[in-house]
Amino acid sequence: MGKGWEDEILSSPEARQLVELHTADVAELAIKEAPKASHKPDWTATKQNISAMVTLYNQWYGQVVIEAEPDVRHAMLQERGWRDRHGRRHPGRFYLKAALERARIE
């Protein structure tokens, strides 16, 4: 095998199928773990703003994208936690971290 054989294999259509499969699994787990709103879901709900995408940059990369809609910004605040206007700390729920840990292969 010559130098750069990894790029050849990881940029193949078969590699794309595998990356799409595993990226979709992580996105599905993230949607399941995402916090639920107390009211009916609308376009600002966290679960409505989680999606998966696969891009080619020498190799296929899978990404779980949160908040493609610029008017929604609360999904990452719910992941990491935040301080309100009164200075009280609200802990994060770490639903994305939990999804990645469940999808991990050991």
PDB file of N, CA and C in Angstrom:
ATOM      1  N   MET A   1       0.835  -1.182   0.000  1.00  0.00           N
ATOM      2  CA  MET A   1       0.000   0.000   0.000  1.00  0.00           C
ATOM      3  C   MET A   1       0.879   1.244   0.000  1.00  0.00           C
ATOM      4  N   GLY A   2       0.539   2.163  -0.848  1.00  0.00           N
ATOM      5  CA  GLY A   2       1.307   3.393  -0.969  1.00  0.00           C
ATOM      6  C   GLY A   2       0.859   4.445   0.036  1.00  0.00           C
ATOM      7  N   LYS A   3       1.572   5.524   0.012  1.00  0.00           N
ATOM      8  CA  LYS A   3       1.258   6.631   0.908  1.00  0.00           C
ATOM      9  C   LYS A   3      -0.072   7.270   0.482  1.00  0.00           C
ATOM     10  N   GLY A   4      -0.917   7.567   1.427  1.00  0.00           N
ATOM     11  CA  GLY A   4      -2.198   8.194   1.137  1.00  0.00           C
ATOM     12  C   GLY A   4      -3.324   7.219   0.845  1.00  0.00           C
ATOM     13  N   TRP A   5      -3.124   5.938   1.121  1.00  0.00           N
ATOM     14  CA  TRP A   5      -4.169   4.961   0.832  1.00  0.00           C
ATOM     15  C   TRP A   5      -5.404   5.154   1.710  1.00  0.00           C
ATOM     16  N   GLU A   6      -5.211   5.746   2.891  1.00  0.00           N
ATOM     17  CA  GLU A   6      -6.359   5.972   3.769  1.00  0.00           C
ATOM     18  C   GLU A   6      -7.353   6.935   3.131  1.00  0.00           C
ATOM     19  N   ASP A   7      -6.831   8.018   2.524  1.00  0.00           N
ATOM     20  CA  ASP A   7      -7.718   8.975   1.869  1.00  0.00           C
ATOM     21  C   ASP A   7      -8.498   8.337   0.736  1.00  0.00           C
ATOM     22  N   GLU A   8      -7.847   7.441   0.003  1.00  0.00           N
ATOM     23  CA  GLU A   8      -8.524   6.756  -1.092  1.00  0.00           C
ATOM     24  C   GLU A   8      -9.684   5.911  -0.589  1.00  0.00           C
ATOM     25  N   ILE A   9      -9.444   5.172   0.472  1.00  0.00           N
ATOM     26  CA  ILE A   9     -10.486   4.301   1.021  1.00  0.00           C
ATOM     27  C   ILE A   9     -11.569   5.115   1.719  1.00  0.00           C
ATOM     28  N   LEU A  10     -11.169   6.112   2.514  1.00  0.00           N
ATOM     29  CA  LEU A  10     -12.140   6.885   3.280  1.00  0.00           C
ATOM     30  C   LEU A  10     -12.904   7.905   2.444  1.00  0.00           C
ATOM     31  N   SER A  11     -12.559   8.063   1.183  1.00  0.00           N
ATOM     32  CA  SER A  11     -13.331   8.938   0.299  1.00  0.00           C
ATOM     33  C   SER A  11     -14.178   8.134  -0.691  1.00  0.00           C
ATOM     34  N   SER A  12     -14.257   6.837  -0.498  1.00  0.00           N
ATOM     35  CA  SER A  12     -15.020   5.970  -1.394  1.00  0.00           C
ATOM     36  C   SER A  12     -16.519   6.044  -1.079  1.00  0.00           C
ATOM     37  N   PRO A  13     -17.374   5.631  -2.017  1.00  0.00           N
ATOM     38  CA  PRO A  13     -18.827   5.614  -1.775  1.00  0.00           C
ATOM     39  C   PRO A  13     -19.219   4.684  -0.621  1.00  0.00           C
ATOM     40  N   GLU A  14     -18.491   3.588  -0.443  1.00  0.00           N
ATOM     41  CA  GLU A  14     -18.795   2.665   0.657  1.00  0.00           C
ATOM     42  C   GLU A  14     -18.529   3.335   2.009  1.00  0.00           C
ATOM     43  N   ALA A  15     -17.458   4.111   2.080  1.00  0.00           N
ATOM     44  CA  ALA A  15     -17.152   4.834   3.317  1.00  0.00           C
ATOM     45  C   ALA A  15     -18.235   5.863   3.599  1.00  0.00           C
ATOM     46  N   ARG A  16     -18.749   6.503   2.541  1.00  0.00           N
ATOM     47  CA  ARG A  16     -19.817   7.485   2.745  1.00  0.00           C
ATOM     48  C   ARG A  16     -21.054   6.815   3.352  1.00  0.00           C
ATOM     49  N   GLN A  17     -21.402   5.638   2.857  1.00  0.00           N
ATOM     50  CA  GLN A  17     -22.560   4.924   3.392  1.00  0.00           C
ATOM     51  C   GLN A  17     -22.380   4.614   4.872  1.00  0.00           C
ATOM     52  N   LEU A  18     -21.186   4.174   5.254  1.00  0.00           N
ATOM     53  CA  LEU A  18     -20.922   3.874   6.666  1.00  0.00           C
ATOM     54  C   LEU A  18     -20.977   5.132   7.533  1.00  0.00           C
ATOM     55  N   VAL A  19     -20.385   6.214   7.036  1.00  0.00           N
ATOM     56  CA  VAL A  19     -20.402   7.466   7.795  1.00  0.00           C
ATOM     57  C   VAL A  19     -21.827   7.980   7.930  1.00  0.00           C
ATOM     58  N   GLU A  20     -22.625   7.901   6.864  1.00  0.00           N
ATOM     59  CA  GLU A  20     -24.027   8.325   6.933  1.00  0.00           C
ATOM     60  C   GLU A  20     -24.803   7.504   7.955  1.00  0.00           C
ATOM     61  N   LEU A  21     -24.564   6.201   7.969  1.00  0.00           N
ATOM     62  CA  LEU A  21     -25.254   5.319   8.897  1.00  0.00           C
ATOM     63  C   LEU A  21     -24.956   5.686  10.346  1.00  0.00           C
ATOM     64  N   HIS A  22     -23.684   5.845  10.668  1.00  0.00           N
ATOM     65  CA  HIS A  22     -23.311   6.131  12.050  1.00  0.00           C
ATOM     66  C   HIS A  22     -23.651   7.560  12.457  1.00  0.00           C
ATOM     67  N   THR A  23     -23.590   8.488  11.524  1.00  0.00           N
ATOM     68  CA  THR A  23     -23.982   9.862  11.834  1.00  0.00           C
ATOM     69  C   THR A  23     -25.482   9.933  12.098  1.00  0.00           C
ATOM     70  N   ALA A  24     -26.259   9.206  11.338  1.00  0.00           N
ATOM     71  CA  ALA A  24     -27.704   9.168  11.565  1.00  0.00           C
ATOM     72  C   ALA A  24     -28.020   8.550  12.917  1.00  0.00           C
ATOM     73  N   ASP A  25     -27.263   7.536  13.322  1.00  0.00           N
ATOM     74  CA  ASP A  25     -27.465   6.922  14.639  1.00  0.00           C
ATOM     75  C   ASP A  25     -27.200   7.921  15.761  1.00  0.00           C
ATOM     76  N   VAL A  26     -26.113   8.672  15.649  1.00  0.00           N
ATOM     77  CA  VAL A  26     -25.788   9.660  16.684  1.00  0.00           C
ATOM     78  C   VAL A  26     -26.847  10.759  16.710  1.00  0.00           C
ATOM     79  N   ALA A  27     -27.304  11.203  15.553  1.00  0.00           N
ATOM     80  CA  ALA A  27     -28.342  12.239  15.501  1.00  0.00           C
ATOM     81  C   ALA A  27     -29.643  11.730  16.115  1.00  0.00           C
ATOM     82  N   GLU A  28     -29.986  10.481  15.837  1.00  0.00           N
ATOM     83  CA  GLU A  28     -31.200   9.895  16.413  1.00  0.00           C
ATOM     84  C   GLU A  28     -31.110   9.816  17.934  1.00  0.00           C
ATOM     85  N   LEU A  29     -29.956   9.410  18.438  1.00  0.00           N
ATOM     86  CA  LEU A  29     -29.768   9.366  19.889  1.00  0.00           C
ATOM     87  C   LEU A  29     -29.821  10.763  20.493  1.00  0.00           C
ATOM     88  N   ALA A  30     -29.255  11.754  19.808  1.00  0.00           N
ATOM     89  CA  ALA A  30     -29.288  13.129  20.313  1.00  0.00           C
ATOM     90  C   ALA A  30     -30.720  13.648  20.361  1.00  0.00           C
ATOM     91  N   ILE A  31     -31.515  13.314  19.368  1.00  0.00           N
ATOM     92  CA  ILE A  31     -32.911  13.750  19.358  1.00  0.00           C
ATOM     93  C   ILE A  31     -33.678  13.082  20.486  1.00  0.00           C
ATOM     94  N   LYS A  32     -33.411  11.792  20.740  1.00  0.00           N
ATOM     95  CA  LYS A  32     -34.082  11.088  21.836  1.00  0.00           C
ATOM     96  C   LYS A  32     -33.699  11.673  23.191  1.00  0.00           C
ATOM     97  N   GLU A  33     -32.421  12.052  23.347  1.00  0.00           N
ATOM     98  CA  GLU A  33     -31.932  12.560  24.627  1.00  0.00           C
ATOM     99  C   GLU A  33     -32.256  14.036  24.849  1.00  0.00           C
ATOM    100  N   ALA A  34     -32.628  14.741  23.797  1.00  0.00           N
ATOM    101  CA  ALA A  34     -32.859  16.189  23.908  1.00  0.00           C
ATOM    102  C   ALA A  34     -33.990  16.469  24.888  1.00  0.00           C
ATOM    103  N   PRO A  35     -33.868  17.559  25.638  1.00  0.00           N
ATOM    104  CA  PRO A  35     -34.916  17.906  26.598  1.00  0.00           C
ATOM    105  C   PRO A  35     -36.240  18.179  25.906  1.00  0.00           C
ATOM    106  N   LYS A  36     -37.310  17.799  26.588  1.00  0.00           N
ATOM    107  CA  LYS A  36     -38.647  18.009  26.054  1.00  0.00           C
ATOM    108  C   LYS A  36     -39.214  19.304  26.614  1.00  0.00           C
ATOM    109  N   ALA A  37     -39.942  20.009  25.783  1.00  0.00           N
ATOM    110  CA  ALA A  37     -40.605  21.237  26.219  1.00  0.00           C
ATOM    111  C   ALA A  37     -41.896  20.868  26.938  1.00  0.00           C
ATOM    112  N   SER A  38     -42.317  21.726  27.834  1.00  0.00           N
ATOM    113  CA  SER A  38     -43.556  21.465  28.554  1.00  0.00           C
ATOM    114  C   SER A  38     -44.774  21.759  27.689  1.00  0.00           C
ATOM    115  N   HIS A  39     -44.610  22.550  26.649  1.00  0.00           N
ATOM    116  CA  HIS A  39     -45.715  22.842  25.733  1.00  0.00           C
ATOM    117  C   HIS A  39     -45.537  22.040  24.443  1.00  0.00           C
ATOM    118  N   LYS A  40     -46.509  22.156  23.561  1.00  0.00           N
ATOM    119  CA  LYS A  40     -46.399  21.384  22.323  1.00  0.00           C
ATOM    120  C   LYS A  40     -45.211  21.871  21.495  1.00  0.00           C
ATOM    121  N   PRO A  41     -44.552  20.965  20.778  1.00  0.00           N
ATOM    122  CA  PRO A  41     -43.359  21.345  20.019  1.00  0.00           C
ATOM    123  C   PRO A  41     -43.682  22.330  18.893  1.00  0.00           C
ATOM    124  N   ASP A  42     -42.807  23.256  18.684  1.00  0.00           N
ATOM    125  CA  ASP A  42     -42.930  24.188  17.576  1.00  0.00           C
ATOM    126  C   ASP A  42     -41.566  24.319  16.899  1.00  0.00           C
ATOM    127  N   TRP A  43     -41.392  25.296  16.057  1.00  0.00           N
ATOM    128  CA  TRP A  43     -40.148  25.423  15.300  1.00  0.00           C
ATOM    129  C   TRP A  43     -38.961  25.768  16.181  1.00  0.00           C
ATOM    130  N   THR A  44     -39.179  26.220  17.421  1.00  0.00           N
ATOM    131  CA  THR A  44     -38.069  26.545  18.307  1.00  0.00           C
ATOM    132  C   THR A  44     -37.675  25.391  19.213  1.00  0.00           C
ATOM    133  N   ALA A  45     -38.361  24.259  19.131  1.00  0.00           N
ATOM    134  CA  ALA A  45     -38.043  23.120  19.981  1.00  0.00           C
ATOM    135  C   ALA A  45     -36.661  22.573  19.642  1.00  0.00           C
ATOM    136  N   THR A  46     -35.936  22.133  20.654  1.00  0.00           N
ATOM    137  CA  THR A  46     -34.589  21.613  20.456  1.00  0.00           C
ATOM    138  C   THR A  46     -34.593  20.421  19.512  1.00  0.00           C
ATOM    139  N   LYS A  47     -35.537  19.516  19.686  1.00  0.00           N
ATOM    140  CA  LYS A  47     -35.589  18.313  18.856  1.00  0.00           C
ATOM    141  C   LYS A  47     -35.811  18.650  17.383  1.00  0.00           C
ATOM    142  N   GLN A  48     -36.490  19.749  17.101  1.00  0.00           N
ATOM    143  CA  GLN A  48     -36.755  20.162  15.720  1.00  0.00           C
ATOM    144  C   GLN A  48     -35.512  20.736  15.049  1.00  0.00           C
ATOM    145  N   ASN A  49     -34.484  21.055  15.819  1.00  0.00           N
ATOM    146  CA  ASN A  49     -33.309  21.738  15.284  1.00  0.00           C
ATOM    147  C   ASN A  49     -32.044  20.904  15.364  1.00  0.00           C
ATOM    148  N   ILE A  50     -32.170  19.585  15.407  1.00  0.00           N
ATOM    149  CA  ILE A  50     -31.024  18.676  15.387  1.00  0.00           C
ATOM    150  C   ILE A  50     -31.100  17.881  14.085  1.00  0.00           C
ATOM    151  N   SER A  51     -30.020  17.893  13.318  1.00  0.00           N
ATOM    152  CA  SER A  51     -29.995  17.146  12.063  1.00  0.00           C
ATOM    153  C   SER A  51     -28.586  16.620  11.812  1.00  0.00           C
ATOM    154  N   ALA A  52     -28.489  15.697  10.882  1.00  0.00           N
ATOM    155  CA  ALA A  52     -27.196  15.090  10.536  1.00  0.00           C
ATOM    156  C   ALA A  52     -26.820  15.486   9.117  1.00  0.00           C
ATOM    157  N   MET A  53     -25.514  15.650   8.903  1.00  0.00           N
ATOM    158  CA  MET A  53     -25.032  15.912   7.546  1.00  0.00           C
ATOM    159  C   MET A  53     -23.670  15.268   7.355  1.00  0.00           C
ATOM    160  N   VAL A  54     -23.384  14.908   6.130  1.00  0.00           N
ATOM    161  CA  VAL A  54     -22.123  14.268   5.784  1.00  0.00           C
ATOM    162  C   VAL A  54     -21.451  15.127   4.715  1.00  0.00           C
ATOM    163  N   THR A  55     -20.177  15.438   4.918  1.00  0.00           N
ATOM    164  CA  THR A  55     -19.438  16.263   3.967  1.00  0.00           C
ATOM    165  C   THR A  55     -18.143  15.569   3.575  1.00  0.00           C
ATOM    166  N   LEU A  56     -17.650  15.917   2.408  1.00  0.00           N
ATOM    167  CA  LEU A  56     -16.400  15.356   1.903  1.00  0.00           C
ATOM    168  C   LEU A  56     -15.325  16.427   1.948  1.00  0.00           C
ATOM    169  N   TYR A  57     -14.268  16.144   2.692  1.00  0.00           N
ATOM    170  CA  TYR A  57     -13.085  16.995   2.736  1.00  0.00           C
ATOM    171  C   TYR A  57     -11.886  16.057   2.815  1.00  0.00           C
ATOM    172  N   ASN A  58     -11.428  15.580   1.669  1.00  0.00           N
ATOM    173  CA  ASN A  58     -10.423  14.523   1.541  1.00  0.00           C
ATOM    174  C   ASN A  58     -10.956  13.181   2.031  1.00  0.00           C
ATOM    175  N   GLN A  59     -11.798  13.185   3.058  1.00  0.00           N
ATOM    176  CA  GLN A  59     -12.445  11.989   3.594  1.00  0.00           C
ATOM    177  C   GLN A  59     -13.885  12.374   3.923  1.00  0.00           C
ATOM    178  N   TRP A  60     -14.728  11.380   4.125  1.00  0.00           N
ATOM    179  CA  TRP A  60     -16.112  11.653   4.525  1.00  0.00           C
ATOM    180  C   TRP A  60     -16.156  11.925   6.022  1.00  0.00           C
ATOM    181  N   TYR A  61     -16.851  12.999   6.394  1.00  0.00           N
ATOM    182  CA  TYR A  61     -17.028  13.372   7.789  1.00  0.00           C
ATOM    183  C   TYR A  61     -18.508  13.497   8.079  1.00  0.00           C
ATOM    184  N   GLY A  62     -18.914  12.942   9.207  1.00  0.00           N
ATOM    185  CA  GLY A  62     -20.294  13.078   9.633  1.00  0.00           C
ATOM    186  C   GLY A  62     -20.386  14.105  10.746  1.00  0.00           C
ATOM    187  N   GLN A  63     -21.414  14.944  10.667  1.00  0.00           N
ATOM    188  CA  GLN A  63     -21.620  15.981  11.677  1.00  0.00           C
ATOM    189  C   GLN A  63     -23.071  15.973  12.123  1.00  0.00           C
ATOM    190  N   VAL A  64     -23.270  16.145  13.418  1.00  0.00           N
ATOM    191  CA  VAL A  64     -24.605  16.358  13.947  1.00  0.00           C
ATOM    192  C   VAL A  64     -24.728  17.858  14.160  1.00  0.00           C
ATOM    193  N   VAL A  65     -25.614  18.466  13.404  1.00  0.00           N
ATOM    194  CA  VAL A  65     -25.750  19.917  13.391  1.00  0.00           C
ATOM    195  C   VAL A  65     -26.926  20.308  14.274  1.00  0.00           C
ATOM    196  N   ILE A  66     -26.674  21.287  15.125  1.00  0.00           N
ATOM    197  CA  ILE A  66     -27.711  21.783  16.024  1.00  0.00           C
ATOM    198  C   ILE A  66     -27.970  23.231  15.690  1.00  0.00           C
ATOM    199  N   GLU A  67     -29.233  23.551  15.599  1.00  0.00           N
ATOM    200  CA  GLU A  67     -29.667  24.928  15.379  1.00  0.00           C
ATOM    201  C   GLU A  67     -29.225  25.485  14.040  1.00  0.00           C
ATOM    202  N   ALA A  68     -29.676  24.864  12.986  1.00  0.00           N
ATOM    203  CA  ALA A  68     -29.443  25.445  11.666  1.00  0.00           C
ATOM    204  C   ALA A  68     -30.239  26.740  11.522  1.00  0.00           C
ATOM    205  N   GLU A  69     -31.328  26.866  12.258  1.00  0.00           N
ATOM    206  CA  GLU A  69     -32.144  28.079  12.262  1.00  0.00           C
ATOM    207  C   GLU A  69     -31.477  29.115  13.170  1.00  0.00           C
ATOM    208  N   PRO A  70     -31.070  30.278  12.641  1.00  0.00           N
ATOM    209  CA  PRO A  70     -30.333  31.253  13.464  1.00  0.00           C
ATOM    210  C   PRO A  70     -31.164  31.888  14.575  1.00  0.00           C
ATOM    211  N   ASP A  71     -32.499  31.825  14.476  1.00  0.00           N
ATOM    212  CA  ASP A  71     -33.331  32.423  15.519  1.00  0.00           C
ATOM    213  C   ASP A  71     -33.439  31.550  16.761  1.00  0.00           C
ATOM    214  N   VAL A  72     -32.922  30.332  16.703  1.00  0.00           N
ATOM    215  CA  VAL A  72     -32.989  29.410  17.833  1.00  0.00           C
ATOM    216  C   VAL A  72     -31.573  29.239  18.366  1.00  0.00           C
ATOM    217  N   ARG A  73     -31.364  29.493  19.668  1.00  0.00           N
ATOM    218  CA  ARG A  73     -30.013  29.376  20.205  1.00  0.00           C
ATOM    219  C   ARG A  73     -29.962  28.671  21.552  1.00  0.00           C
ATOM    220  N   HIS A  74     -31.063  28.108  21.976  1.00  0.00           N
ATOM    221  CA  HIS A  74     -31.120  27.566  23.325  1.00  0.00           C
ATOM    222  C   HIS A  74     -30.629  26.128  23.455  1.00  0.00           C
ATOM    223  N   ALA A  75     -30.427  25.412  22.369  1.00  0.00           N
ATOM    224  CA  ALA A  75     -30.039  23.999  22.469  1.00  0.00           C
ATOM    225  C   ALA A  75     -28.679  23.834  23.125  1.00  0.00           C
ATOM    226  N   MET A  76     -27.711  24.675  22.782  1.00  0.00           N
ATOM    227  CA  MET A  76     -26.391  24.567  23.405  1.00  0.00           C
ATOM    228  C   MET A  76     -26.415  25.089  24.835  1.00  0.00           C
ATOM    229  N   LEU A  77     -27.290  26.056  25.132  1.00  0.00           N
ATOM    230  CA  LEU A  77     -27.410  26.496  26.523  1.00  0.00           C
ATOM    231  C   LEU A  77     -27.939  25.352  27.391  1.00  0.00           C
ATOM    232  N   GLN A  78     -28.856  24.566  26.852  1.00  0.00           N
ATOM    233  CA  GLN A  78     -29.372  23.443  27.615  1.00  0.00           C
ATOM    234  C   GLN A  78     -28.332  22.340  27.761  1.00  0.00           C
ATOM    235  N   GLU A  79     -27.414  22.246  26.829  1.00  0.00           N
ATOM    236  CA  GLU A  79     -26.353  21.236  26.926  1.00  0.00           C
ATOM    237  C   GLU A  79     -25.352  21.605  28.019  1.00  0.00           C
ATOM    238  N   ARG A  80     -24.872  22.825  28.010  1.00  0.00           N
ATOM    239  CA  ARG A  80     -23.783  23.235  28.907  1.00  0.00           C
ATOM    240  C   ARG A  80     -24.245  23.920  30.182  1.00  0.00           C
ATOM    241  N   GLY A  81     -25.448  24.426  30.204  1.00  0.00           N
ATOM    242  CA  GLY A  81     -25.928  25.188  31.352  1.00  0.00           C
ATOM    243  C   GLY A  81     -25.751  26.680  31.118  1.00  0.00           C
ATOM    244  N   TRP A  82     -26.364  27.490  31.973  1.00  0.00           N
ATOM    245  CA  TRP A  82     -26.297  28.935  31.811  1.00  0.00           C
ATOM    246  C   TRP A  82     -26.599  29.632  33.128  1.00  0.00           C
ATOM    247  N   ARG A  83     -26.379  30.931  33.156  1.00  0.00           N
ATOM    248  CA  ARG A  83     -26.756  31.782  34.284  1.00  0.00           C
ATOM    249  C   ARG A  83     -27.868  32.715  33.824  1.00  0.00           C
ATOM    250  N   ASP A  84     -28.910  32.829  34.642  1.00  0.00           N
ATOM    251  CA  ASP A  84     -29.999  33.720  34.267  1.00  0.00           C
ATOM    252  C   ASP A  84     -29.666  35.165  34.668  1.00  0.00           C
ATOM    253  N   ARG A  85     -30.593  36.046  34.458  1.00  0.00           N
ATOM    254  CA  ARG A  85     -30.354  37.476  34.726  1.00  0.00           C
ATOM    255  C   ARG A  85     -30.118  37.776  36.200  1.00  0.00           C
ATOM    256  N   HIS A  86     -30.595  36.910  37.067  1.00  0.00           N
ATOM    257  CA  HIS A  86     -30.400  37.093  38.508  1.00  0.00           C
ATOM    258  C   HIS A  86     -29.110  36.459  39.001  1.00  0.00           C
ATOM    259  N   GLY A  87     -28.343  35.843  38.102  1.00  0.00           N
ATOM    260  CA  GLY A  87     -27.066  35.242  38.466  1.00  0.00           C
ATOM    261  C   GLY A  87     -27.154  33.801  38.936  1.00  0.00           C
ATOM    262  N   ARG A  88     -28.339  33.222  38.884  1.00  0.00           N
ATOM    263  CA  ARG A  88     -28.490  31.824  39.308  1.00  0.00           C
ATOM    264  C   ARG A  88     -27.986  30.893  38.212  1.00  0.00           C
ATOM    265  N   ARG A  89     -27.289  29.876  38.628  1.00  0.00           N
ATOM    266  CA  ARG A  89     -26.725  28.892  37.703  1.00  0.00           C
ATOM    267  C   ARG A  89     -27.735  27.799  37.433  1.00  0.00           C
ATOM    268  N   HIS A  90     -27.948  27.498  36.163  1.00  0.00           N
ATOM    269  CA  HIS A  90     -28.805  26.389  35.756  1.00  0.00           C
ATOM    270  C   HIS A  90     -27.902  25.327  35.142  1.00  0.00           C
ATOM    271  N   PRO A  91     -27.868  24.135  35.716  1.00  0.00           N
ATOM    272  CA  PRO A  91     -26.936  23.104  35.225  1.00  0.00           C
ATOM    273  C   PRO A  91     -27.331  22.613  33.835  1.00  0.00           C
ATOM    274  N   GLY A  92     -26.335  22.129  33.119  1.00  0.00           N
ATOM    275  CA  GLY A  92     -26.581  21.575  31.790  1.00  0.00           C
ATOM    276  C   GLY A  92     -27.155  20.174  31.878  1.00  0.00           C
ATOM    277  N   ARG A  93     -27.759  19.749  30.813  1.00  0.00           N
ATOM    278  CA  ARG A  93     -28.354  18.412  30.775  1.00  0.00           C
ATOM    279  C   ARG A  93     -27.456  17.401  30.073  1.00  0.00           C
ATOM    280  N   PHE A  94     -26.482  17.865  29.306  1.00  0.00           N
ATOM    281  CA  PHE A  94     -25.488  17.026  28.638  1.00  0.00           C
ATOM    282  C   PHE A  94     -26.120  15.912  27.802  1.00  0.00           C
ATOM    283  N   TYR A  95     -27.189  16.243  27.080  1.00  0.00           N
ATOM    284  CA  TYR A  95     -27.846  15.251  26.239  1.00  0.00           C
ATOM    285  C   TYR A  95     -27.004  14.890  25.022  1.00  0.00           C
ATOM    286  N   LEU A  96     -26.215  15.824  24.513  1.00  0.00           N
ATOM    287  CA  LEU A  96     -25.348  15.509  23.367  1.00  0.00           C
ATOM    288  C   LEU A  96     -24.195  14.609  23.784  1.00  0.00           C
ATOM    289  N   LYS A  97     -23.640  14.885  24.950  1.00  0.00           N
ATOM    290  CA  LYS A  97     -22.558  14.039  25.463  1.00  0.00           C
ATOM    291  C   LYS A  97     -23.073  12.622  25.701  1.00  0.00           C
ATOM    292  N   ALA A  98     -24.283  12.502  26.233  1.00  0.00           N
ATOM    293  CA  ALA A  98     -24.868  11.180  26.463  1.00  0.00           C
ATOM    294  C   ALA A  98     -25.085  10.437  25.141  1.00  0.00           C
ATOM    295  N   ALA A  99     -25.506  11.144  24.101  1.00  0.00           N
ATOM    296  CA  ALA A  99     -25.708  10.502  22.795  1.00  0.00           C
ATOM    297  C   ALA A  99     -24.387  10.001  22.228  1.00  0.00           C
ATOM    298  N   LEU A 100     -23.317  10.794  22.358  1.00  0.00           N
ATOM    299  CA  LEU A 100     -22.025  10.356  21.866  1.00  0.00           C
ATOM    300  C   LEU A 100     -21.485   9.173  22.661  1.00  0.00           C
ATOM    301  N   GLU A 101     -21.723   9.170  23.964  1.00  0.00           N
ATOM    302  CA  GLU A 101     -21.259   8.042  24.782  1.00  0.00           C
ATOM    303  C   GLU A 101     -22.018   6.770  24.425  1.00  0.00           C
ATOM    304  N   ARG A 102     -23.293   6.867  24.133  1.00  0.00           N
ATOM    305  CA  ARG A 102     -24.052   5.674  23.756  1.00  0.00           C
ATOM    306  C   ARG A 102     -23.632   5.136  22.404  1.00  0.00           C
ATOM    307  N   ALA A 103     -23.248   6.027  21.484  1.00  0.00           N
ATOM    308  CA  ALA A 103     -22.841   5.592  20.143  1.00  0.00           C
ATOM    309  C   ALA A 103     -21.395   5.124  20.087  1.00  0.00           C
ATOM    310  N   ARG A 104     -20.657   5.317  21.155  1.00  0.00           N
ATOM    311  CA  ARG A 104     -19.244   4.958  21.175  1.00  0.00           C
ATOM    312  C   ARG A 104     -19.056   3.447  21.009  1.00  0.00           C
ATOM    313  N   ILE A 105     -18.049   3.084  20.259  1.00  0.00           N
ATOM    314  CA  ILE A 105     -17.719   1.670  20.044  1.00  0.00           C
ATOM    315  C   ILE A 105     -16.442   1.379  20.822  1.00  0.00           C
ATOM    316  N   GLU A 106     -16.518   0.389  21.681  1.00  0.00           N
ATOM    317  CA  GLU A 106     -15.336   0.036  22.486  1.00  0.00           C
ATOM    318  C   GLU A 106     -14.733  -1.260  22.053  1.00  0.00           C
TER     319      GLU A 106
END
